[in-house]
Tab-separated table of C-alpha atoms in Angstrom:
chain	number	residue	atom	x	y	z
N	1	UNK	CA	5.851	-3.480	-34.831
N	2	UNK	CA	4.997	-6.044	-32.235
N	3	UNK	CA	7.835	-7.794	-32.645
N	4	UNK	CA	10.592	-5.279	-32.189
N	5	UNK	CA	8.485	-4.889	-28.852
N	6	UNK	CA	10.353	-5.190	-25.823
N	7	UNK	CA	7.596	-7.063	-23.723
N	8	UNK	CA	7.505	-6.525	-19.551
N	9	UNK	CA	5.701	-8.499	-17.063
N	10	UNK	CA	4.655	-6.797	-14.004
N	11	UNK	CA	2.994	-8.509	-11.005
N	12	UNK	CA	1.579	-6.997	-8.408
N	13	UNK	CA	0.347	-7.744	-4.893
N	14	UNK	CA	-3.342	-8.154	-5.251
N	15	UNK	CA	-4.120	-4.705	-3.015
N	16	UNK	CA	-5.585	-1.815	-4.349
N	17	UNK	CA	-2.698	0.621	-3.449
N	18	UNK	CA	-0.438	-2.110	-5.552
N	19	UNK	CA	-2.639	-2.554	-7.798
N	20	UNK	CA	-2.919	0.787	-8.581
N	21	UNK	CA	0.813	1.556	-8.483
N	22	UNK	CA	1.680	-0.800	-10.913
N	23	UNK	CA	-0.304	0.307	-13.197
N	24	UNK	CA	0.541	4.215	-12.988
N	25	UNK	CA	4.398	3.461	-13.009
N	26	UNK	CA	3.904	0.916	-16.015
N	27	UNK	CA	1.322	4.270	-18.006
N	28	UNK	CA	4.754	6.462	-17.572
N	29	UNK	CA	7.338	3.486	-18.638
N	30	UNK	CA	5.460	3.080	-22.487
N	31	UNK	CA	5.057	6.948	-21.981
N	32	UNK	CA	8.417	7.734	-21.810
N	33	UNK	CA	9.734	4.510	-24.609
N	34	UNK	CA	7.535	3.341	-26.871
N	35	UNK	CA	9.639	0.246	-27.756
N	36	UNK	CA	8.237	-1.572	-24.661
N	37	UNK	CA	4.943	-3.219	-23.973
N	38	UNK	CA	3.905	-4.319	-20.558
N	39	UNK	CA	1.428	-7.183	-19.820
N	40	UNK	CA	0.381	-6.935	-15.954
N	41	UNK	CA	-1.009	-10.251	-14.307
N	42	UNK	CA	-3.421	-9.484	-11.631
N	43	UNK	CA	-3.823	-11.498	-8.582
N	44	UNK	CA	-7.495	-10.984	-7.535
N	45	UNK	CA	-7.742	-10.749	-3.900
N	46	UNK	CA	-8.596	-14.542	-1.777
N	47	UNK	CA	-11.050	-12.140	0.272
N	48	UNK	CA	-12.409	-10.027	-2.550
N	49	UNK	CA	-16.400	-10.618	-3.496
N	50	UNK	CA	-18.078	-9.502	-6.520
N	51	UNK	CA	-18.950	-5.806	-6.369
N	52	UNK	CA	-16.249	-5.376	-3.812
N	53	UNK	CA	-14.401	-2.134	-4.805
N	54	UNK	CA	-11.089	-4.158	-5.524
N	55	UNK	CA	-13.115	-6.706	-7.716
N	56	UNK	CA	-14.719	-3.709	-9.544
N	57	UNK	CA	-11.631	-1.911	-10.254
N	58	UNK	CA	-10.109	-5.558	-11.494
N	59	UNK	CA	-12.197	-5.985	-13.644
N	60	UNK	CA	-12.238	-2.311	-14.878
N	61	UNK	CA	-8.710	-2.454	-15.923
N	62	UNK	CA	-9.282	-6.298	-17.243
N	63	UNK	CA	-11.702	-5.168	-19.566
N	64	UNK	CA	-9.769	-1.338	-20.221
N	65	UNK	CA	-7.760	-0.775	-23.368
N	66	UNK	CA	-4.379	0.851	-22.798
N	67	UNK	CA	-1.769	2.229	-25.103
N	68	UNK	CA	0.805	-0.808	-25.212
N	69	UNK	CA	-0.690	-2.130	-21.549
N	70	UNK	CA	-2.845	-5.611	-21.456
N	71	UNK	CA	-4.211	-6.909	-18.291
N	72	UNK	CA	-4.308	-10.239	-17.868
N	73	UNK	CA	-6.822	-11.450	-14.462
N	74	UNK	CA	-4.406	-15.216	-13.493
N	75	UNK	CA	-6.848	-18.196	-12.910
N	76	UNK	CA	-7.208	-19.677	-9.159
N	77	UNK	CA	-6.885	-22.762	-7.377
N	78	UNK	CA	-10.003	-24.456	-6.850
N	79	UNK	CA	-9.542	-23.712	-3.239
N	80	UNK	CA	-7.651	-20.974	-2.239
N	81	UNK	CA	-4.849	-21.284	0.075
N	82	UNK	CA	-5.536	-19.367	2.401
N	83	UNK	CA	-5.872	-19.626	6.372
N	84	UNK	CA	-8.519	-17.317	8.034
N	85	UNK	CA	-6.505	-17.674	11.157
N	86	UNK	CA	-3.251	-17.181	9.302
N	87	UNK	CA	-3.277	-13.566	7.576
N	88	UNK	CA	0.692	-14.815	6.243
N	89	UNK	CA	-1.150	-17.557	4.431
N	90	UNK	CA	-1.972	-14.768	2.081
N	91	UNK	CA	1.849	-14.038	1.177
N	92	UNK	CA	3.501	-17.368	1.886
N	93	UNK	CA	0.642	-19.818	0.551
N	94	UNK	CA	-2.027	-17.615	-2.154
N	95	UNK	CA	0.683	-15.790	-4.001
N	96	UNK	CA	2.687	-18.841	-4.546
N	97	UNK	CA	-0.498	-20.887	-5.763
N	98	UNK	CA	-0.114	-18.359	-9.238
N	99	UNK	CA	3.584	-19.125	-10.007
N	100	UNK	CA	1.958	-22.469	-12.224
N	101	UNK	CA	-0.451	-19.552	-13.829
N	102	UNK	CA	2.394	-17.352	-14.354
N	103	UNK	CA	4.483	-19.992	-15.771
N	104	UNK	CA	1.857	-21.082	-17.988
N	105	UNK	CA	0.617	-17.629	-19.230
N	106	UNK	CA	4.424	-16.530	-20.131
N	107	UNK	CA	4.459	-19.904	-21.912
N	108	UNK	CA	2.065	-19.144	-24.413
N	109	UNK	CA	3.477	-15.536	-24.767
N	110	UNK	CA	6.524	-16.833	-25.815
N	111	UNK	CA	4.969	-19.487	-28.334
N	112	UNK	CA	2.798	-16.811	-30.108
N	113	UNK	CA	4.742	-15.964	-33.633
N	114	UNK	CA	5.966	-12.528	-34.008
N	115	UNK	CA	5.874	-11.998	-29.750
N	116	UNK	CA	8.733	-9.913	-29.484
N	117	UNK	CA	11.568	-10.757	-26.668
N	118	UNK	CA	10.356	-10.429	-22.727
N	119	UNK	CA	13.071	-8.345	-21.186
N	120	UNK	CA	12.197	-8.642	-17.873
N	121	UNK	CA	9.962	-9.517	-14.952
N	122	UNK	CA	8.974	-6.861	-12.811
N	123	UNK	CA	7.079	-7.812	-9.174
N	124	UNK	CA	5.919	-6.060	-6.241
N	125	UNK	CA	7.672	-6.815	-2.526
N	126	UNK	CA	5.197	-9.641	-1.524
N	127	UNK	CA	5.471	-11.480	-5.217
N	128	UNK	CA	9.198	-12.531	-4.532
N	129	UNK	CA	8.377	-15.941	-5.202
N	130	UNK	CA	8.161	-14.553	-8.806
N	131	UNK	CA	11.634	-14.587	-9.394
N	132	UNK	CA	12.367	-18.434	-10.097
N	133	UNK	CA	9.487	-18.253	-12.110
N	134	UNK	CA	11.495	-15.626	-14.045
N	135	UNK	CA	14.577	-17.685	-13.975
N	136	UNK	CA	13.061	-20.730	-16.068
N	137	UNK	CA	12.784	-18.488	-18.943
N	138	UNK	CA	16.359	-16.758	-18.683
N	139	UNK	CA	15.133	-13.020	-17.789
N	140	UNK	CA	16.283	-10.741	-15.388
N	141	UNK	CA	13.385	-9.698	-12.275
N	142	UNK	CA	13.241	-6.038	-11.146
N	143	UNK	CA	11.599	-5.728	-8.017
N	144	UNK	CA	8.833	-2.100	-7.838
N	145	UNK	CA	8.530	-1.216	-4.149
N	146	UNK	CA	5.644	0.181	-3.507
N	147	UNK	CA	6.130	1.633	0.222
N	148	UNK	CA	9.128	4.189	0.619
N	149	UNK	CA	13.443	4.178	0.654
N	150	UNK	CA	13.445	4.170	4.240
N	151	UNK	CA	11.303	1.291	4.525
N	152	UNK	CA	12.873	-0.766	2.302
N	153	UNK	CA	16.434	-0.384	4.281
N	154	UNK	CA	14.832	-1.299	7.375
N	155	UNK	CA	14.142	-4.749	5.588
N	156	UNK	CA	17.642	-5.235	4.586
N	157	UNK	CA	18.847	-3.873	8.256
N	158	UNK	CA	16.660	-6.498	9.992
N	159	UNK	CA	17.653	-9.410	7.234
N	160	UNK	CA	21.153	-8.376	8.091
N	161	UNK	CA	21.017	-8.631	11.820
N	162	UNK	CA	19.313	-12.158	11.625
N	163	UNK	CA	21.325	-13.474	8.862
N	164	UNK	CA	24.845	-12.111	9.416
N	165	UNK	CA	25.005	-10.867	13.102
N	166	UNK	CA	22.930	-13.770	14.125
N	167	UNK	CA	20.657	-11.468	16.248
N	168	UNK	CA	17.055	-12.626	17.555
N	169	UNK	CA	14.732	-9.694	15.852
N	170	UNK	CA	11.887	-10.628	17.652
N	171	UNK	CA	13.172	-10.361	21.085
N	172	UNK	CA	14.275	-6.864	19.422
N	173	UNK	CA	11.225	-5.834	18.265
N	174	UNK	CA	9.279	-6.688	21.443
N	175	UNK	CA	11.707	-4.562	23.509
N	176	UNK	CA	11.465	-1.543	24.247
N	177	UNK	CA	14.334	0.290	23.367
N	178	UNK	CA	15.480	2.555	19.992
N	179	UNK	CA	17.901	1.042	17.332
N	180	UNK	CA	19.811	2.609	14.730
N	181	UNK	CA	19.094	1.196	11.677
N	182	UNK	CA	21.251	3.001	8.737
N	183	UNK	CA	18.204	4.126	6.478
N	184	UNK	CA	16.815	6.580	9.048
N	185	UNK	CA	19.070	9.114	10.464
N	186	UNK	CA	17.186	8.894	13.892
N	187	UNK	CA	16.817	6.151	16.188
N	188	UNK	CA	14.006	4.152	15.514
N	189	UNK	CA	11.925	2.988	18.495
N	190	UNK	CA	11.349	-0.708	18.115
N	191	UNK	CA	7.406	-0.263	19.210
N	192	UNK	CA	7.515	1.326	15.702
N	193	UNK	CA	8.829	-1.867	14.040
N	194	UNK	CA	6.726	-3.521	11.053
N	195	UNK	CA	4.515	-5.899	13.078
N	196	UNK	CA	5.611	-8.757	10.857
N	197	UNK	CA	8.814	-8.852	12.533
N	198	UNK	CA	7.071	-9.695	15.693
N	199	UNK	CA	6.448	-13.490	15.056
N	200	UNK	CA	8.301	-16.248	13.745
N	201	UNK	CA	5.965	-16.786	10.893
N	202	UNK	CA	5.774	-12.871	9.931
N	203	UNK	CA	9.694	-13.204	10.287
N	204	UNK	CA	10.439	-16.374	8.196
N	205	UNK	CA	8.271	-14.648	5.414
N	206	UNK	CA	10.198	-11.549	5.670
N	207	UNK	CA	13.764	-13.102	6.067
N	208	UNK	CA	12.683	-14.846	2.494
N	209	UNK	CA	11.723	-12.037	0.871
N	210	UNK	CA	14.623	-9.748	1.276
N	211	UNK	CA	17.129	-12.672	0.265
N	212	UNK	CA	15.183	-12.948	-3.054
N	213	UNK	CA	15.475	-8.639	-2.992
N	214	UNK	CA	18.869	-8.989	-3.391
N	215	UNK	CA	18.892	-11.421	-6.232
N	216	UNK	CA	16.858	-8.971	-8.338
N	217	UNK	CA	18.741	-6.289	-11.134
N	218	UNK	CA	17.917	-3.446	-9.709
N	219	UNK	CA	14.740	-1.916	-7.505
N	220	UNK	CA	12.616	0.914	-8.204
N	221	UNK	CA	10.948	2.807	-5.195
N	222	UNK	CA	8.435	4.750	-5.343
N	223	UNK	CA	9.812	7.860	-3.471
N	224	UNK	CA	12.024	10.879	-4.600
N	225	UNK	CA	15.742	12.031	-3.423
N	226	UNK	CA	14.475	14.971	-2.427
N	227	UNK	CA	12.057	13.173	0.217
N	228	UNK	CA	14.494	10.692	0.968
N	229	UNK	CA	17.746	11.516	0.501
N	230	UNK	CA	19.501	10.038	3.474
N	231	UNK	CA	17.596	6.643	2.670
N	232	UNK	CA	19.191	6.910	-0.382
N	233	UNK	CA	22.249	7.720	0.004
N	234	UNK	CA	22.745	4.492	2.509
N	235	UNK	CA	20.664	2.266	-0.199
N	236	UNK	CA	23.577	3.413	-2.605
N	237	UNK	CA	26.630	2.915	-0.054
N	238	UNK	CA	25.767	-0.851	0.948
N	239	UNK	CA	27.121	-2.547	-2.219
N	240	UNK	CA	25.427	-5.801	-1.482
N	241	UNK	CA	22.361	-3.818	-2.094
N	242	UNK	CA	21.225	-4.406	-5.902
N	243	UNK	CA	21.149	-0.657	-7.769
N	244	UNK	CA	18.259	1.293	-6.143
N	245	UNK	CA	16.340	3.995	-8.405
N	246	UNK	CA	13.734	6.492	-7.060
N	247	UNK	CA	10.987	7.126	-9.693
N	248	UNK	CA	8.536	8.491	-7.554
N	249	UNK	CA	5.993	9.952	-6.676
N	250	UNK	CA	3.963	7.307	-8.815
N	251	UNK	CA	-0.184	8.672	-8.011
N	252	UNK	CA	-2.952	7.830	-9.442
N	253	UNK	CA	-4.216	11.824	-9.405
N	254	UNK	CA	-7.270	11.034	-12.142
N	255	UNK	CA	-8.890	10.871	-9.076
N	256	UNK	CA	-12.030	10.768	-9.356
N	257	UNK	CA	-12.619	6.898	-9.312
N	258	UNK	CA	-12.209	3.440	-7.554
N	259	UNK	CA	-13.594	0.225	-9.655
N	260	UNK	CA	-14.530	2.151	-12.509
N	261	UNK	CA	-17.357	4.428	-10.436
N	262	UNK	CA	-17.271	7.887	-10.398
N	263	UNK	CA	-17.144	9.976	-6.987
N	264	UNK	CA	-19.400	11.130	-5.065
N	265	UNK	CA	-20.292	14.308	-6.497
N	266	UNK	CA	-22.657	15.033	-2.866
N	267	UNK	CA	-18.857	15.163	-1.300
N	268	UNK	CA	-17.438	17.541	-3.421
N	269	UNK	CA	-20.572	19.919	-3.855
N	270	UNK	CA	-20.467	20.235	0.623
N	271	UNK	CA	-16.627	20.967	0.166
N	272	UNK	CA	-17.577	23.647	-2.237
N	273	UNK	CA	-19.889	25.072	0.787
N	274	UNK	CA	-16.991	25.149	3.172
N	275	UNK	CA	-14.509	28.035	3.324
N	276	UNK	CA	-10.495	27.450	2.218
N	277	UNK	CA	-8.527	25.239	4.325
N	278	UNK	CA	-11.357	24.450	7.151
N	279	UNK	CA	-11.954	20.965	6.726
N	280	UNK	CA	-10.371	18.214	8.383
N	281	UNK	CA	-10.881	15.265	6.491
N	282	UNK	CA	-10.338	11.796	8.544
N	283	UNK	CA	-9.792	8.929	5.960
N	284	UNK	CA	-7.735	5.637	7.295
N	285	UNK	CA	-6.754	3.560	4.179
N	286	UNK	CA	-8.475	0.364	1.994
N	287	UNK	CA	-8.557	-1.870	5.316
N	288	UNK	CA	-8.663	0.785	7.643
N	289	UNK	CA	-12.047	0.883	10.247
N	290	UNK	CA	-12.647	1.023	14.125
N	291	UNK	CA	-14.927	-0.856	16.911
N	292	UNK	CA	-18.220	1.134	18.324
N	293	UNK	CA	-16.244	2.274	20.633
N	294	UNK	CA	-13.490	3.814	18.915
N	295	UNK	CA	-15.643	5.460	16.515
N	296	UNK	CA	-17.655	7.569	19.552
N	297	UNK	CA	-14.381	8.517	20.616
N	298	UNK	CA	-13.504	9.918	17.687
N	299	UNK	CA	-16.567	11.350	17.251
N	300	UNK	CA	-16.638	13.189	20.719
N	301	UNK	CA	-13.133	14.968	19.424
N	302	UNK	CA	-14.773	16.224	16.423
N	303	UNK	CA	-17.871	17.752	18.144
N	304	UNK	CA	-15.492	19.198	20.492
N	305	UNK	CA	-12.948	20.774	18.451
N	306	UNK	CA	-15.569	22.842	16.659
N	307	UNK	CA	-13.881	22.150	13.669
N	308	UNK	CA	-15.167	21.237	10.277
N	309	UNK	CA	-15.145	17.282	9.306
N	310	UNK	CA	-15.628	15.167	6.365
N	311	UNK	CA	-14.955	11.761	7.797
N	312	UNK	CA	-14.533	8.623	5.995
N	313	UNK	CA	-15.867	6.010	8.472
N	314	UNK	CA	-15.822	2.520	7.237
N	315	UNK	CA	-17.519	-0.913	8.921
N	316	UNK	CA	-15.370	-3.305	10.203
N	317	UNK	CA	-15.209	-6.432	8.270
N	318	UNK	CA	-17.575	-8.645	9.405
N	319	UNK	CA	-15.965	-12.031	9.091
N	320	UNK	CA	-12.487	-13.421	9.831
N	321	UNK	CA	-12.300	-14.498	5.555
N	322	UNK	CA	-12.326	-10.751	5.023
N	323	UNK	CA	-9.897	-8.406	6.252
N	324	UNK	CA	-11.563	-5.658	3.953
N	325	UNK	CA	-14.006	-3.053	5.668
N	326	UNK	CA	-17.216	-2.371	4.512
N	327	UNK	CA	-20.068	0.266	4.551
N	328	UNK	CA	-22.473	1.663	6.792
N	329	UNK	CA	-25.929	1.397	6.077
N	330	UNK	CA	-27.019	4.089	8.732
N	331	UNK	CA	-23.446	5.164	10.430
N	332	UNK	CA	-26.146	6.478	13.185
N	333	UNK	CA	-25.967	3.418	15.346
N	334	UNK	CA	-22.512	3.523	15.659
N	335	UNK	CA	-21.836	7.300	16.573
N	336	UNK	CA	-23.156	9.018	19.594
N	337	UNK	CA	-26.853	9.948	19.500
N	338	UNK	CA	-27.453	12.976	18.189
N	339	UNK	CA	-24.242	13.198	16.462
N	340	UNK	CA	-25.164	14.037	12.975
N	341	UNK	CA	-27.598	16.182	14.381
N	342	UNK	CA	-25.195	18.272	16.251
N	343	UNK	CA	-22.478	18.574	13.535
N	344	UNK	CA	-25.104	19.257	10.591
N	345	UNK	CA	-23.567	22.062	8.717
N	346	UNK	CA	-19.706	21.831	9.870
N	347	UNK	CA	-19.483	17.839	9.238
N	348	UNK	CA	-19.931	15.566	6.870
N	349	UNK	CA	-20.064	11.217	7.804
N	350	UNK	CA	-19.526	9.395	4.537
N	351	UNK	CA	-18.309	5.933	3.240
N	352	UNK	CA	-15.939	5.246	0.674
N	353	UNK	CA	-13.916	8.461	-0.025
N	354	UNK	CA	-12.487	9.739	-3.727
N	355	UNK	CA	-9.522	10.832	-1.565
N	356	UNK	CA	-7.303	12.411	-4.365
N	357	UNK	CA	-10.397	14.192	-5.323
N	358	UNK	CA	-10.819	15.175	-1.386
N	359	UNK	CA	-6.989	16.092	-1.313
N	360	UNK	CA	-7.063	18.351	-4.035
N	361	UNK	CA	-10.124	20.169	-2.689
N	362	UNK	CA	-8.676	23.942	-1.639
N	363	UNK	CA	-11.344	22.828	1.531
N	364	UNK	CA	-9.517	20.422	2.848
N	365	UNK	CA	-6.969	22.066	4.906
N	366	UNK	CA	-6.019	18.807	7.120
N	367	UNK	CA	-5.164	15.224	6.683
N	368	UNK	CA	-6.053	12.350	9.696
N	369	UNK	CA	-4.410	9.472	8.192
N	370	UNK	CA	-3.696	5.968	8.699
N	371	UNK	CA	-0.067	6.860	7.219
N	372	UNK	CA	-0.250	4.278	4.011
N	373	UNK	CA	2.409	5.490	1.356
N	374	UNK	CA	0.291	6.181	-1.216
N	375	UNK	CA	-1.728	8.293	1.283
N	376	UNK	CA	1.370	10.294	2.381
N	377	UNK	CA	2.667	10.997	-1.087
N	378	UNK	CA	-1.023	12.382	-2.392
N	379	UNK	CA	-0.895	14.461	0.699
N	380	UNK	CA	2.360	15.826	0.245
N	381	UNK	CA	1.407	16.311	-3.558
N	382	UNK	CA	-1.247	18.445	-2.643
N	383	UNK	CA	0.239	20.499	0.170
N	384	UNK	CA	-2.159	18.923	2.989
N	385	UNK	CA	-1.087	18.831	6.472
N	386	UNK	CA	-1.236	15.301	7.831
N	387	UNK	CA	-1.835	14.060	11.488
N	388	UNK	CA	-0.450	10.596	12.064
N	389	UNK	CA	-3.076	7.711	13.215
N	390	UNK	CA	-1.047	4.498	12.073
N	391	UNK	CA	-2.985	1.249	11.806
N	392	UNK	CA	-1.165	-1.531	10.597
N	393	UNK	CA	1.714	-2.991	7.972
N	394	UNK	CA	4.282	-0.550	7.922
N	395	UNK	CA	2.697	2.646	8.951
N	396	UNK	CA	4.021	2.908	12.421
N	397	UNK	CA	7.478	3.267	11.013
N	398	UNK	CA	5.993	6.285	7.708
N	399	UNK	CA	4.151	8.093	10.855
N	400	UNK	CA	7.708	8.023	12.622
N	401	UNK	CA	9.692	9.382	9.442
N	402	UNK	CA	7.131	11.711	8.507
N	403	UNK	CA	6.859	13.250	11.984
N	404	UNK	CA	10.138	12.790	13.685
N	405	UNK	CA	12.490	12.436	10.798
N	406	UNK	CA	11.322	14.490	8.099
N	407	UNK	CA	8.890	17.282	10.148
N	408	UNK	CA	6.462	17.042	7.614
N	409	UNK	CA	3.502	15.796	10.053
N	410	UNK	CA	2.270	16.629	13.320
N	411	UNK	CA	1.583	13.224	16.237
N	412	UNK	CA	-1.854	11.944	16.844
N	413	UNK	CA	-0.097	8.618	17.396
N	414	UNK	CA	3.326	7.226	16.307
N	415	UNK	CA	2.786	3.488	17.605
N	416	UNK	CA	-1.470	3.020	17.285
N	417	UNK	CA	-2.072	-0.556	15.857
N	418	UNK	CA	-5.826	-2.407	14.788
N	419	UNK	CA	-5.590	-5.446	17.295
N	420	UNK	CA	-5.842	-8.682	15.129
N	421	UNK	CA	-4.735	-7.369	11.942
N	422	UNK	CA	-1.078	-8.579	11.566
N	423	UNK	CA	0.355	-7.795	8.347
């Protein structure tokens, strides 16, 4: 049997929404044809430490036993490359580092006896490097995009105006002005731009990427025509655009767990307490936390809405090698005195939230969110309301579609950014 295997590589960005992705999109590809077998080499995080919810859940799905799946954890450099001071060391130095581990790990696939044929490399948006690798051993790379249609036309729109129309982006981008690009049907405000187009580094790194996009077979996005059809439609008109297939929405909706722990039961026995669609539940993404005083802020609105909360308030990370938040021992010191106190009964501070648990919750009848994909699609899956409070990457530009273009959110704020995290 293993031999008449067709085998797939997938590589993912070493985040936990990518991470996570991957592996739900590759659980319905040996669903739906059981003639292929995927093998998915995991990047482990330059900033991840052990217990770390990313390292847990790595090493969950190392040691896990799929149907037709194997996980493979690559080996490391001795010293990471990676800048402290340089968050695009991360995509333009770390990643890279693996392609020798790649290399060397497809190798030996190849060299076992009876290993079947690899038909294809399959890599996330930041893994483009992945493709030459690919190359050596004559197989075609599909490229799984894990953000939305819309998104991904923006990159070609901006790799066209640099490349073809000569144009200087970032004097674009810092202007303050709208620009059509043709993925969106509405103007797009350039304070909305993807924050790596701001700098010549973030630029360079995305100018590279997008030319390798269009070497690739064809592109899967994880979105659906319905959502997206005007993105669509445009992918599918621009014939120097490599075939574009929605296969979306890929969730994780099991839910429960992160790293192999289950959730907090505590959380779901107070949203059993709570009456249908009353709670507002505030939860801003993997890297997603605020100063002191952004936190009493949001606090303040909470006591005085009179509304019911559960809040997912993370600590910021507390050196520059990390860009991952933490936890609270006592989230006391940071809120305003008596806080807790005050809000005992309609609120609820925690850490770490099970969000798709939270989601599905008939509770929860609101959704404060830092606008990641993933986030959005479980939202929309569930039939939550979301508010927009975009923090970094991309999510200025999902809080724009989802409120101005689609109507499917309401405005906190469209063009909110963490100062100092620049991805």
């Amino acid at each position: 049997m293993a031999n008449t295997l067709a085998k797939l590589i997938f590589i993912p960005a070493p985040g936990v929404g990518h991470i996570m992705s991957t592996v739900e999109i590759a659980k319905l590809l040996v669903n739906r044809d059981q003639r292929l077998a995927i093998t998915v080499l995991v990047i482990k995080p330059p900033s991840s430490s052990s217990g770390s919810a990313i390292d847990t859940y790595i090493e969950s799905l190392v040691k896990s036993t799929m149907n037709q799946i194997s996980f493979i954890l690559l080996p490391q450099d001795e010293t990471p490359s990676v800048d402290p001071k340089s968050p695009m060391s991360t995509f333009s130095e770390f990643i890279p580092s693996h392609c020798k581990y790649v290399r060397n790990v497809v190798a030996d696939m190849i060299s076992q006896p009876g290993s079947g044929r690899i038909a294809g490399f399959v890599i996330d948006m930041f893994c483009t490097c992945m493709v030459d690798v690919a190359n050596e051993f004559n197989v075609p790379t599909y490229l799984f995009f894990t953000s939305n249609a819309t998104f991904l036309g923006f990159k070609f729109y901006i790799q066209t105006l640099s490349d073809d129309m000569n144009k200087d982006v970032i004097e674009l981008g810092n202007s303050d002005t709208e620009v059509s690009v043709p993925s969106f049907e509405k103007p797009l405000p350039t304070n909305a731009f993807w924050c790596l187009v701001h700098t010549k580094e973030g630029l360079d790194f995305v100018l590279r990427s997008v030319r390798k996009f269009r070497e690739v077979k064809a592109i899967m996005v994880n979105t659906f025509l319905e959502l997206e059809t005007h993105a669509m439609e445009s992918l599918s008109a621009d014939v120097s655009i490599p075939p574009v297939y929605p296969v979306g929405p890929i969730l994780n909706l099991e839910g429960g767990s992160r790293g192999g722990k289950s959730f907090d039961h505590d959380i779901i026995r107070w949203l059993d307490g709570q009456p249908p669609s009353s709670v507002v539940f505030l939860c801003f993404g993997s890297m997603g936390s605020f100063d002191e005083a952004q936190v009493k802020e949001i606090a303040r609105g909470l006591e005085q809405s009179g509304h019911r909360f559960l809040w997912s308030l993370r600590r910021p990370p507390s050196d520059q090698t990390s860009r991952v938040p933490g936890e609270y021992e006592d989230p006391s010191v940071v809120l305003p005195e008596g806080f807790m106190e005050r809000t005992r009964g309609i609120g609820k501070v925690i850490g770490w939230a099970p969000q798709v648990a939270v989601l599905a919750h008939h509770a929860v009848g609101g959704f404060v969110s830092h606008c990641g994909w993933n986030s959005l699609l479980e939202s929309l899956w569930f039939g939550v309301p979301s508010a927009t409070w975009p923090l970094y990457a991309e999510q200025q530009m999902n809080a724009f579609q989802m409120v101005v273009e689609l109507g499917l959110a309401v405005e906190i704020k469209l063009d909110y950014r963490l100062i100092g995290l620049k991805i």
